[in-house]
mmCIF file of C-alpha atoms in Angstrom:
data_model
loop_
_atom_site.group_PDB
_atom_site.id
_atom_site.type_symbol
_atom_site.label_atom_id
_atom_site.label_comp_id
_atom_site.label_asym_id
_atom_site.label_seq_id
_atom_site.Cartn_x
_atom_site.Cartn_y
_atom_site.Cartn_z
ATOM 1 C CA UNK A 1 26.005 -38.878 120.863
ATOM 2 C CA UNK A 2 25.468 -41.808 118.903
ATOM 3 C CA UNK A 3 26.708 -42.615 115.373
ATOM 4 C CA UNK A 4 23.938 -43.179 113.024
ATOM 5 C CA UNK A 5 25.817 -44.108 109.933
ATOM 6 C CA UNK A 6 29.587 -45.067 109.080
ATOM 7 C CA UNK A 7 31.106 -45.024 105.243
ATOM 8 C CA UNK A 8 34.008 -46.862 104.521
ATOM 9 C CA UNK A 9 36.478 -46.108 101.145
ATOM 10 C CA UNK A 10 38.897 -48.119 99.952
ATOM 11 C CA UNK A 11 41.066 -45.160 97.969
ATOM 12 C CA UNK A 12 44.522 -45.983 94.950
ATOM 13 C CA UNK A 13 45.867 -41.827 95.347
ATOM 14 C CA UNK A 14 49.087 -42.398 93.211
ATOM 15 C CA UNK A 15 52.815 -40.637 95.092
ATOM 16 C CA UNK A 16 54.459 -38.121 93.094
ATOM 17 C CA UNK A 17 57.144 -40.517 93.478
ATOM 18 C CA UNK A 18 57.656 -43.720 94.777
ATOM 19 C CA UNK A 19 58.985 -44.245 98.075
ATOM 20 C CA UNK A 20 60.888 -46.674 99.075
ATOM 21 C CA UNK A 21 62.375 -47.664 102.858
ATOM 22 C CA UNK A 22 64.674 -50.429 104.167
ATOM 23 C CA UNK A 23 62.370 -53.199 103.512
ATOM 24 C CA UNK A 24 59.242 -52.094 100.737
ATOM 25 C CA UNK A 25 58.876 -49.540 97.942
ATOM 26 C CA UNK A 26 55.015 -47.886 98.140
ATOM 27 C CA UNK A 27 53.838 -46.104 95.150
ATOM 28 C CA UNK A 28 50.394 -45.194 95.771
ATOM 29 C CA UNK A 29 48.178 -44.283 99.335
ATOM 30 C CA UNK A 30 45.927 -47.222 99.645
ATOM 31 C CA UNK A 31 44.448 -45.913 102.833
ATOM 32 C CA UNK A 32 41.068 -46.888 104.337
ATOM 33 C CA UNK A 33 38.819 -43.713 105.483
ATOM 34 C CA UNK A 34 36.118 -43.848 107.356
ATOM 35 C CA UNK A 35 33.458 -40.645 107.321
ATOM 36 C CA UNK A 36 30.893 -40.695 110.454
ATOM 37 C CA UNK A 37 27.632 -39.518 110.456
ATOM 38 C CA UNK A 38 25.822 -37.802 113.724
ATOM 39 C CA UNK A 39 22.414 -35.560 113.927
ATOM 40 C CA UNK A 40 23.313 -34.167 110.525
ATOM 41 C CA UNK A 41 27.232 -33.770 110.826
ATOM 42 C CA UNK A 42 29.950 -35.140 109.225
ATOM 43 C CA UNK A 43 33.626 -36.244 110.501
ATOM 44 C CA UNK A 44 36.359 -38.081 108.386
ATOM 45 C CA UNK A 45 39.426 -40.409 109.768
ATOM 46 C CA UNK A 46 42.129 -42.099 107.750
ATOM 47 C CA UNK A 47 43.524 -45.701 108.574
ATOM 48 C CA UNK A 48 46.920 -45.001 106.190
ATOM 49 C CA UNK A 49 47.446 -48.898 106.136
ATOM 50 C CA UNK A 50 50.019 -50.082 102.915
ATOM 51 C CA UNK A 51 49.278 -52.979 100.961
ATOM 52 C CA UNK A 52 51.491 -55.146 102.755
ATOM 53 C CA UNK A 53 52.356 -56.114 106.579
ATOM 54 C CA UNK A 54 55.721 -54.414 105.972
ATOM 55 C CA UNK A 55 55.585 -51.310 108.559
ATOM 56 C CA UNK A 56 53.309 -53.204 111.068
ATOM 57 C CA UNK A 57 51.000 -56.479 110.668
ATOM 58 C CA UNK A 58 48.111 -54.570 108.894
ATOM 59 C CA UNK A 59 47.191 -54.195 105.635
ATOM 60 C CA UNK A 60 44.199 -52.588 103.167
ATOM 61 C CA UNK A 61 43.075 -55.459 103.311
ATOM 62 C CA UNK A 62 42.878 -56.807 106.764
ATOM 63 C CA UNK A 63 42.173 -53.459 107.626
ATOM 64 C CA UNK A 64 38.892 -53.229 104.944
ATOM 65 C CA UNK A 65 38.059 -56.645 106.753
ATOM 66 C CA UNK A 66 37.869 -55.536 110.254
ATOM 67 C CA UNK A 67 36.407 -52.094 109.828
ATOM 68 C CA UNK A 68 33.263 -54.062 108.064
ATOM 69 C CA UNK A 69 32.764 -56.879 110.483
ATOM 70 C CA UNK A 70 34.128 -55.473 113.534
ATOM 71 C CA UNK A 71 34.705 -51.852 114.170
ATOM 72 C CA UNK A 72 32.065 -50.156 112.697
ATOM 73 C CA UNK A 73 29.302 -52.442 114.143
ATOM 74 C CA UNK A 74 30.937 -51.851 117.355
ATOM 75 C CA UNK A 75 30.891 -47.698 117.148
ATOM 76 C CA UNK A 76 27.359 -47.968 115.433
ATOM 77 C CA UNK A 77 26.336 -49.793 119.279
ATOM 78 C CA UNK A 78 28.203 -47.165 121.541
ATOM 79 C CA UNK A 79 26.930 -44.114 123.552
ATOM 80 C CA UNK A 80 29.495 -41.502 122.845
ATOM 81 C CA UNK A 81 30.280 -38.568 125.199
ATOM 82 C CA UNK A 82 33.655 -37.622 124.327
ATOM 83 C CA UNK A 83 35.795 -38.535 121.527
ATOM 84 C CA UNK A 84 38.284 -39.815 124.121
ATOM 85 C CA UNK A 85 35.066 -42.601 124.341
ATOM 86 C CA UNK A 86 36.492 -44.707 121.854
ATOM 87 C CA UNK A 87 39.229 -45.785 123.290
ATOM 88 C CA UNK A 88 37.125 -47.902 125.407
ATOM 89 C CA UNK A 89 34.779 -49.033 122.405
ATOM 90 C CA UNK A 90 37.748 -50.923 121.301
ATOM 91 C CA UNK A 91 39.574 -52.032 124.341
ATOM 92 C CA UNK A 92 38.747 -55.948 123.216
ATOM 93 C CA UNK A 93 40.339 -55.472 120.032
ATOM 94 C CA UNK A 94 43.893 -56.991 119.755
ATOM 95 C CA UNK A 95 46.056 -55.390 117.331
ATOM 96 C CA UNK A 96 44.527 -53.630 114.093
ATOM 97 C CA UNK A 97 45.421 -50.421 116.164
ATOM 98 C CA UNK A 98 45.459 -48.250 112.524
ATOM 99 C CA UNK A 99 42.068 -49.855 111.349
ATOM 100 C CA UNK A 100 40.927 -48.073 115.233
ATOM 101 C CA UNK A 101 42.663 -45.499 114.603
ATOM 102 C CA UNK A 102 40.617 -44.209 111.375
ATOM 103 C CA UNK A 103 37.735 -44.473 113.217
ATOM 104 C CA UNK A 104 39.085 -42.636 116.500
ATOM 105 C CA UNK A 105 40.228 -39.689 114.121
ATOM 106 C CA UNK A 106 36.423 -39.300 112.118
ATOM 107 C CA UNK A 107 35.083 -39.109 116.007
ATOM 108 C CA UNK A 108 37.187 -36.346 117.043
ATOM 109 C CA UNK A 109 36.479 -34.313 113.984
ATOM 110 C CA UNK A 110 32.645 -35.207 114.523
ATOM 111 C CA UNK A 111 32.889 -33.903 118.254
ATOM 112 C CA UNK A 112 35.096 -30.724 117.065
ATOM 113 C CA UNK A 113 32.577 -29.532 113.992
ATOM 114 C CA UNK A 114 29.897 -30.357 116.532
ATOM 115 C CA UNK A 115 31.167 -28.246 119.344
ATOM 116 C CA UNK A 116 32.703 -25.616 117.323
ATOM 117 C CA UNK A 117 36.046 -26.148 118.113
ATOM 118 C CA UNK A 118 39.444 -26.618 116.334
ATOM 119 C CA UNK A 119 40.916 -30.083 117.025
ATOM 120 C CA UNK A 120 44.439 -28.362 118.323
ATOM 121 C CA UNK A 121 42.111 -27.124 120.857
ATOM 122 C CA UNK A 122 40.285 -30.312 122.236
ATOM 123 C CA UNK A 123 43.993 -31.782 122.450
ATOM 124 C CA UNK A 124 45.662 -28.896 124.036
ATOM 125 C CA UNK A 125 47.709 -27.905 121.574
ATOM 126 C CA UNK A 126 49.838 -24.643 121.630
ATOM 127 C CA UNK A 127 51.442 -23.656 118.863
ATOM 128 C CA UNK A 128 49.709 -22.047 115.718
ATOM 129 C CA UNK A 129 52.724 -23.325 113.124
ATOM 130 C CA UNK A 130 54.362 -26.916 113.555
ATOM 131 C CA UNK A 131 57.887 -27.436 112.520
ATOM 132 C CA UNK A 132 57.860 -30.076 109.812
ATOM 133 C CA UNK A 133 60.686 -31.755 107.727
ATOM 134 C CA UNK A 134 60.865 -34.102 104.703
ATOM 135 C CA UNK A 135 62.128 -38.069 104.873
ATOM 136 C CA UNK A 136 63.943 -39.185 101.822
ATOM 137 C CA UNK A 137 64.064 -42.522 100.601
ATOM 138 C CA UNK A 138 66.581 -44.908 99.648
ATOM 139 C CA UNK A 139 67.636 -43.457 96.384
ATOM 140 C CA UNK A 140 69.458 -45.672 92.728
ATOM 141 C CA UNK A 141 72.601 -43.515 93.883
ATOM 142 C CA UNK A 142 74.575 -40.999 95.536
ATOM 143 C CA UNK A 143 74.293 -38.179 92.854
ATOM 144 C CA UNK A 144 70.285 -38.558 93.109
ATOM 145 C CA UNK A 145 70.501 -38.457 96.744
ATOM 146 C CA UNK A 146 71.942 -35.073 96.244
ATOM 147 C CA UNK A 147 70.194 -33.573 94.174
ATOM 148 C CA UNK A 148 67.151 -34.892 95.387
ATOM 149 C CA UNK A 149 67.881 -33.584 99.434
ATOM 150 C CA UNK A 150 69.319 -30.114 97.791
ATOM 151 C CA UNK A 151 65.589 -30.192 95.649
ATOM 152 C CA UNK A 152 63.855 -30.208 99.305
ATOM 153 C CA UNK A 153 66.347 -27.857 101.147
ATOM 154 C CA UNK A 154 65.694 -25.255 98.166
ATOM 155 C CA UNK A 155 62.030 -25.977 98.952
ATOM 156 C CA UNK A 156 62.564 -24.675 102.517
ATOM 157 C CA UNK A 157 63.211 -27.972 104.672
ATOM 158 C CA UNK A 158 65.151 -27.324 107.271
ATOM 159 C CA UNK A 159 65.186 -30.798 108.471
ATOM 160 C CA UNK A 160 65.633 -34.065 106.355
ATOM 161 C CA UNK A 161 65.165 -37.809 107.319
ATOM 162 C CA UNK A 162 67.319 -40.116 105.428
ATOM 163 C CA UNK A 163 66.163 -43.878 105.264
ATOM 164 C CA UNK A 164 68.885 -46.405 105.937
ATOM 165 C CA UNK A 165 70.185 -49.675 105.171
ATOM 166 C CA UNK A 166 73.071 -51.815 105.377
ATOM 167 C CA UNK A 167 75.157 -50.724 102.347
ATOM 168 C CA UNK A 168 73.331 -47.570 102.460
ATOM 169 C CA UNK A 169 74.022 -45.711 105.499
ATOM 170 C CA UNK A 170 77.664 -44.050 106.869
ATOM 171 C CA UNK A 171 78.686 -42.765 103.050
ATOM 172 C CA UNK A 172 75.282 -41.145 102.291
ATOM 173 C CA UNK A 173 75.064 -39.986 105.847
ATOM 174 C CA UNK A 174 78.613 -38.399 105.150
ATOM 175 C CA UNK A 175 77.770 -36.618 101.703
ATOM 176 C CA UNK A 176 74.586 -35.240 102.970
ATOM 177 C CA UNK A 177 76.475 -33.740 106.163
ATOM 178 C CA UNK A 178 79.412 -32.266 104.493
ATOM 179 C CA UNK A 179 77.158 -30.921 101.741
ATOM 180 C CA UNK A 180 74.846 -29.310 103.938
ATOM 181 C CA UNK A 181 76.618 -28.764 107.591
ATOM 182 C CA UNK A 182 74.006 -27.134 109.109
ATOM 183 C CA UNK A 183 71.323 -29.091 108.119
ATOM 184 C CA UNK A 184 69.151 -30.948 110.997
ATOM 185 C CA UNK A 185 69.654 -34.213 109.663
ATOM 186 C CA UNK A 186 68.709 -37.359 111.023
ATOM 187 C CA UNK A 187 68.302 -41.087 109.810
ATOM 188 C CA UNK A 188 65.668 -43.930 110.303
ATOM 189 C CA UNK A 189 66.252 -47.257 109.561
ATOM 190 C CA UNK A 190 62.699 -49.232 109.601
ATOM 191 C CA UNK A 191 64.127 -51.840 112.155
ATOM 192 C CA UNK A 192 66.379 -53.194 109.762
ATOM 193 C CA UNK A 193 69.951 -53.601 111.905
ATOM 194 C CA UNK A 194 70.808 -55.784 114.628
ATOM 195 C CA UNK A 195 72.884 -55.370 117.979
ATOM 196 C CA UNK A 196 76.023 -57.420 116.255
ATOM 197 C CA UNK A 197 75.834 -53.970 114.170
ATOM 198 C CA UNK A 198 75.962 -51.752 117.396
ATOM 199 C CA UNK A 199 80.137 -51.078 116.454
ATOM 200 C CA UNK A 200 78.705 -49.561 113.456
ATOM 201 C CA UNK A 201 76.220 -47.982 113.779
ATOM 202 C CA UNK A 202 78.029 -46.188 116.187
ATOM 203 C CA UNK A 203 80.277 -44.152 113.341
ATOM 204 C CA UNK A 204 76.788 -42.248 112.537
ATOM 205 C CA UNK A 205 77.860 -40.285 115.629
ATOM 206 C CA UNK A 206 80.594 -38.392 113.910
ATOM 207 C CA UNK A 207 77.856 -37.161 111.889
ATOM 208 C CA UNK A 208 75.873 -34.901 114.199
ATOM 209 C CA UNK A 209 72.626 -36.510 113.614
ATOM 210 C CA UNK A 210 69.248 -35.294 115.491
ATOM 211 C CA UNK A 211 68.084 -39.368 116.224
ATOM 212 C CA UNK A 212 69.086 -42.392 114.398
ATOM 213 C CA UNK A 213 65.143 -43.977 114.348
ATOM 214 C CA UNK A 214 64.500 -47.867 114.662
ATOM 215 C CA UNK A 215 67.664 -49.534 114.148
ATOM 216 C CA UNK A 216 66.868 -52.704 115.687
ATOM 217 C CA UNK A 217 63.460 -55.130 115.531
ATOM 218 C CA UNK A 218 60.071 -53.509 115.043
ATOM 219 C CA UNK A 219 59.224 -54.740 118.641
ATOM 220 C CA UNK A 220 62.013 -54.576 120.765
ATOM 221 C CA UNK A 221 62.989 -52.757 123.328
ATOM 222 C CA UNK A 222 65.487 -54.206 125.367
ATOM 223 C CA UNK A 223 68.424 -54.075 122.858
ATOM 224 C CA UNK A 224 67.745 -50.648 121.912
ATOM 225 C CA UNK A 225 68.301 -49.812 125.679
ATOM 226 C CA UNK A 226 71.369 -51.575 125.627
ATOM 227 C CA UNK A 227 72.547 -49.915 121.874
ATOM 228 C CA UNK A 228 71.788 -46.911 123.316
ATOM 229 C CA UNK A 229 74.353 -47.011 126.077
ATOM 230 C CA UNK A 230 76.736 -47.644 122.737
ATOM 231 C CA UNK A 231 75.585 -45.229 120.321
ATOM 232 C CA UNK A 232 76.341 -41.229 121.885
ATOM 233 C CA UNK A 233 73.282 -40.285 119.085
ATOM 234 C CA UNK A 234 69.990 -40.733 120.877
ATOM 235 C CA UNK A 235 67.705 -43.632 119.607
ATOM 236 C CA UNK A 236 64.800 -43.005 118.786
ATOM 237 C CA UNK A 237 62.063 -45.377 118.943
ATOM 238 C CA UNK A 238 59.044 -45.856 116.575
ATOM 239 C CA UNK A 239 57.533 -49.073 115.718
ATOM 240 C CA UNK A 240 58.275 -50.513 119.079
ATOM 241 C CA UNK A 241 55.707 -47.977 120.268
ATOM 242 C CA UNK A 242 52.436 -49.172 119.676
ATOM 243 C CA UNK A 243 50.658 -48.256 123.214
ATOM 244 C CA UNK A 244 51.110 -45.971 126.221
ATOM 245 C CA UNK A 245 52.205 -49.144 128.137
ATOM 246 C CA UNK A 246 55.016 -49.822 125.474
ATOM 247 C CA UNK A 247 56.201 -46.080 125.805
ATOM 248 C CA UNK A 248 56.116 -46.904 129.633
ATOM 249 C CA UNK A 249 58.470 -49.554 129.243
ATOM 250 C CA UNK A 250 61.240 -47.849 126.859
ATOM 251 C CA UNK A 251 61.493 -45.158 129.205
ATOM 252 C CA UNK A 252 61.660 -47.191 132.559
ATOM 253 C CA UNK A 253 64.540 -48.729 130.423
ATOM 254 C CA UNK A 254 66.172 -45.875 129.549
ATOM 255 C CA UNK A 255 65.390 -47.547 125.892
ATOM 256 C CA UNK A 256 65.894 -44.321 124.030
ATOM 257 C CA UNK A 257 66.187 -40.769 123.418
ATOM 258 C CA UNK A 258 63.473 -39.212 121.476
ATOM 259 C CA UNK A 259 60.013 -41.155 120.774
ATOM 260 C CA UNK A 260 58.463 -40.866 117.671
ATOM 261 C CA UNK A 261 54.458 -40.485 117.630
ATOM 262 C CA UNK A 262 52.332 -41.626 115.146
ATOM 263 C CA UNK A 263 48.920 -41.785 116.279
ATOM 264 C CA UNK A 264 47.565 -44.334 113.449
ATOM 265 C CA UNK A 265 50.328 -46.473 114.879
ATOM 266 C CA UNK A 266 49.131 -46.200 118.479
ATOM 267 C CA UNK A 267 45.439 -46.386 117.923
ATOM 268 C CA UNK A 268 44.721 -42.959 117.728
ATOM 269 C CA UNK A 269 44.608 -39.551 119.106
ATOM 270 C CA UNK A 270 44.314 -40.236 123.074
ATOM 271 C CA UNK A 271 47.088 -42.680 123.264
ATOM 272 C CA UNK A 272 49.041 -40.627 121.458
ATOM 273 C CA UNK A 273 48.568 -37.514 123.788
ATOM 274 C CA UNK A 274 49.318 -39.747 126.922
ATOM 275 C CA UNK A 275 52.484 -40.736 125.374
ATOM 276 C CA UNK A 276 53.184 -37.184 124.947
ATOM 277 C CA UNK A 277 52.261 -36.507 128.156
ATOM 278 C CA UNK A 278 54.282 -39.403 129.830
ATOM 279 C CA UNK A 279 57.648 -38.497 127.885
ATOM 280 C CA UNK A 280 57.487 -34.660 128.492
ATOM 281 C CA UNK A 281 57.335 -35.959 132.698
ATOM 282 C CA UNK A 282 60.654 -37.858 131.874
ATOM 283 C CA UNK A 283 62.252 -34.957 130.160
ATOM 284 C CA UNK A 284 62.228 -37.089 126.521
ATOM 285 C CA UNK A 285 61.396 -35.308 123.425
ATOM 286 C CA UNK A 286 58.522 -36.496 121.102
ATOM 287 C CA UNK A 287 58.088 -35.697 117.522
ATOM 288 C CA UNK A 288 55.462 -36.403 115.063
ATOM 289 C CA UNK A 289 55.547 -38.845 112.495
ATOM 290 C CA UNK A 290 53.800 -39.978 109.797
ATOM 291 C CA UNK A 291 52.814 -42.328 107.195
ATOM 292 C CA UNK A 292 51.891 -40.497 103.903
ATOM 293 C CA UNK A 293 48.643 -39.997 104.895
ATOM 294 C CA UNK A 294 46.442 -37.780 102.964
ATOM 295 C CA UNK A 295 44.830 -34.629 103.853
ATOM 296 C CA UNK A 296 42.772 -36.027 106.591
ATOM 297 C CA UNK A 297 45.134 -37.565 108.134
ATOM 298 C CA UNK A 298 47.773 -35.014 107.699
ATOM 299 C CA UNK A 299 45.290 -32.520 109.707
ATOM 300 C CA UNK A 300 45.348 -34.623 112.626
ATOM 301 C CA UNK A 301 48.804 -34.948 112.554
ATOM 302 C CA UNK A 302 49.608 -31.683 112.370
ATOM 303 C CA UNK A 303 46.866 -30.922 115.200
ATOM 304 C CA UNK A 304 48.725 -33.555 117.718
ATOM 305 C CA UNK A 305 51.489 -31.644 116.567
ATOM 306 C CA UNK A 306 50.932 -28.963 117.950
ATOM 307 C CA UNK A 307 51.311 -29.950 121.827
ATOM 308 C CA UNK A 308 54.187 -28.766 123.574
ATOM 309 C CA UNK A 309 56.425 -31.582 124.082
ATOM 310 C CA UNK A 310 56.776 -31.831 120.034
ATOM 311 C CA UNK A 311 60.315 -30.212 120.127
ATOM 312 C CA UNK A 312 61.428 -31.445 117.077
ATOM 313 C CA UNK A 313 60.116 -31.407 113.428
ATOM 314 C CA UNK A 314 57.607 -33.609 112.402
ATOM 315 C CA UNK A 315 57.376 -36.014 108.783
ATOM 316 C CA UNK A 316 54.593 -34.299 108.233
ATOM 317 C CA UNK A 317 55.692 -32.490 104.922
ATOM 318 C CA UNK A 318 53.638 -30.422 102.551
ATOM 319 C CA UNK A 319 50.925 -32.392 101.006
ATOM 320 C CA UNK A 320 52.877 -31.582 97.429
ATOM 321 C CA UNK A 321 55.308 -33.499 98.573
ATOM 322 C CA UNK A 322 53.224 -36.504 98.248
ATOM 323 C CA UNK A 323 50.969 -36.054 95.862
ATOM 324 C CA UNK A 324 50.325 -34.262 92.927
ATOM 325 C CA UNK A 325 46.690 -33.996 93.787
ATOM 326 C CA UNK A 326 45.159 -34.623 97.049
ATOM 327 C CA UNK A 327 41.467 -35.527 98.398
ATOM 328 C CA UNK A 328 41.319 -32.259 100.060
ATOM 329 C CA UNK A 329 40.585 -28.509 98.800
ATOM 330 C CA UNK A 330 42.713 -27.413 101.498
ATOM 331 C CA UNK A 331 45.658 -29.089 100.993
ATOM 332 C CA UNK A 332 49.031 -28.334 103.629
ATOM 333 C CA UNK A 333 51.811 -25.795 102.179
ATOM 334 C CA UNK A 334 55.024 -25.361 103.570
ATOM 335 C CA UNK A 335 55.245 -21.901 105.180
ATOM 336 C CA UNK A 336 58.786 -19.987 104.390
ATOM 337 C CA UNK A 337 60.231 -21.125 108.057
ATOM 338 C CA UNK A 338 59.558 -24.554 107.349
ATOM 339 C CA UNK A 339 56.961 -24.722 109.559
ATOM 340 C CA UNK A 340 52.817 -25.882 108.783
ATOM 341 C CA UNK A 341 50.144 -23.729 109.802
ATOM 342 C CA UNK A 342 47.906 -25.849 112.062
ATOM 343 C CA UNK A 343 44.359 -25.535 111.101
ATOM 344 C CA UNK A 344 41.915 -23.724 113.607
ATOM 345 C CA UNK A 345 38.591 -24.141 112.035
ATOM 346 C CA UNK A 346 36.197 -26.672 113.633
ATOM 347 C CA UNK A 347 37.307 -30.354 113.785
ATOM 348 C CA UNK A 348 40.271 -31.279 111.743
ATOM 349 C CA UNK A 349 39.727 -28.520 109.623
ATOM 350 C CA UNK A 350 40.091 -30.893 105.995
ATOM 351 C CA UNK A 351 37.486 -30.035 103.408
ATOM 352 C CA UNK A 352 36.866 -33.399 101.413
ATOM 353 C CA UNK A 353 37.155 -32.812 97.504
ATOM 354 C CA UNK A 354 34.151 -35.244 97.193
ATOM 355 C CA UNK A 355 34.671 -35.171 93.378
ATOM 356 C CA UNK A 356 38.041 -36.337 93.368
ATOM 357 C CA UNK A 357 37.675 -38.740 96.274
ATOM 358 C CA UNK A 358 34.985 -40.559 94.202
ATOM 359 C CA UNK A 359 37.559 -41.400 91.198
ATOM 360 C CA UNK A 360 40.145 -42.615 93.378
ATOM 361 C CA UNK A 361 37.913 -44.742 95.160
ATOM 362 C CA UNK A 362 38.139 -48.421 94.426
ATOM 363 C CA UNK A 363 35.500 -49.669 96.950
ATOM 364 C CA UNK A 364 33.046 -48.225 99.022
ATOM 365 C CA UNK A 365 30.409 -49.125 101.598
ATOM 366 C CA UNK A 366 27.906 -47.890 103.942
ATOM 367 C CA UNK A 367 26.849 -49.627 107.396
ATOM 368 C CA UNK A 368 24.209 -47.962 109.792
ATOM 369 C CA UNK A 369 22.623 -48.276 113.263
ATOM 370 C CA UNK A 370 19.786 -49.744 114.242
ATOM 371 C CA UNK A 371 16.887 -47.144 114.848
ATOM 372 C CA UNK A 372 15.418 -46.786 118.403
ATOM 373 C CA UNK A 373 11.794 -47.317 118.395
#
């Protein structure tokens, strides 16, 4: 197969509220998506970049850049047999491993709508519902905190991330575990901590937390391995994962005790299945996690979701949680058990509200092949 034409949007899809982490406050997806074209099908992928290098070194921006100059002439050139092809399209590029990612997803649901079949299948996924929780932000207080966790648990969450920061972190830990005692809590702190803090982050353990996520810098791994023999809670690591290779390493190093998948963050769907595959042969859990995306990219998530060695709830909520309105007619509802059902029509299974996505598109471009002949 060979791509014969590549859109790129720019899209502004306001959050129902902002959110707000350790180190930036986002109010609004600015994701790049990128819809490939094939003998008269369609597929659609979703770079969920921010507007800032905050959660990794990319941005709209750079990302907008390199899909233009780079990564869509480069697909446009390449003789595609598998989606799993891709990988090796881009095996020059340094970096920019959401901007490949977009592109990676629109190919899979290209091969999947051309073949028939349900992207949960072409991964290998087994499970029909995915078990999904909710990540709450750093909040003005305590008594918002609250009422803002008990809002979600009413909702049906079973399982609620709380971000974390110095000054924020054992007391609302505390409140949320002695106001909900069975809850599956657990906290993530965008890389914001260092080892001097090991002594304290170690009083999370009297909480009975799931994973404390990214404590220490966004690409380490050797001091998590060494917190880790500190802290009883298991560490989970998440921005320090960017490749198969870097999962390699953190579990060589006994680094940690859960790894977090995002597949934007790892350059898309077939790295992320091999680091699923390599953790589930070293007996470490996965889960799935995610980065607002829209519809689009909340299908794919929820597809890679689906693979067995996803034992504990993904961050990929309800798309209501996120926004009031999303760029899909088929938007993700939480099912009663607090599960997502995990699409099995052909491809990802999102159907693009074209309408919609057209007024919350701020730029937009086309690029093509060259015709043989």
């Amino acid at each position: 197969m060979k791509i014969e034409q590549i859109e790129l949007r720019r899209i502004a899809l306001p959050y129902v509220a902002p959110f707000e982490t350790s180190g930036w406050r986002e109010l609004a997806s600015h994701a790049l998506l990128v819809r490939v074209e094939a003998d008269g099908i369609v597929g659609w992928g979703e770079s969920p970049v921010g507007t800032g290098p905050w959660y990794n070194e990319e941005t709209s921006s750079t990302a907008w850049v390199m899909a233009q100059e780079h990564l869509a002439p480069m697909l446009l050139a390449a003789e595609l047999t598998r989606p799993e092809d891709v990988a090796a399209v881009y095996a020059r590029v340094r970096g920019n491993r959401m901007a490949c990612a977009g592109f990676e997803f629109a190919v899979w649901d290209l091969f999947g709508r051309a073949t028939g079949q349900s992207l949960r299948a072409m991964l290998g996924g087994q499970r029909e519902r995915v078990e999904v929780g909710v990540s709450v932000g750093v909040q003005p207080d305590l008594d918002t905190l609250l009422r803002v966790v008990g809002d979600y648990v009413a909702a049906g969450y079973q399982r609620v991330k709380l971000k974390i920061k110095p000054g924020w972190d054992l007391e609302p830990t505390r409140l949320v575990r002695e106001t909900w005692p069975d809850l599956r809590l657990q906290v993530d702190a965008n890389s914001i901590y260092t080892l001097d803090h090991a002594a304290h982050l170690a009083k999370l353990d009297a909480y009975d937390l799931l994973l404390i996520e990214q404590p220490l810098a966004h690409d380490d791994i050797l001091d998590h391995a060494k917190l880790q023999r500190i802290v009883q809670t298991p560490i989970c690591l998440d921005e320090s994962i960017v490749s198969p290779d870097h999962a390699r390493w953190a579990l060589e190093l006994r680094a940690c005790g859960v790894i977090n998948i995002k597949p934007s963050r790892v350059g898309g769907l077939h790295a992320a299945r091999q680091i699923h595959d390599m953790a589930a042969a070293a007996g470490v859990p996965v889960w799935c996690g995610g980065m607002l995306e829209t519809g689009i990219g909340r299908a794919a998530n929820v597809a890679l979701a689906s693979l067995p060695n996803f034992t504990l709830p993904g961050d990929i909520s309800a798309s209501a949680r996120y926004f009031a309105r999303d760029i899909v007619t088929n938007p993700f509802v939480l099912n009663a058990d607090s599960t997502l059902t995990v699409p099995d029509r052909p491809g990802t299974g999102a159907d693009i509200d074209v309408d919609f996505l057209d007024q919350v598109t701020v730029e937009k471009v086309v690029l093509r092949g060259t015709v043989a002949g």
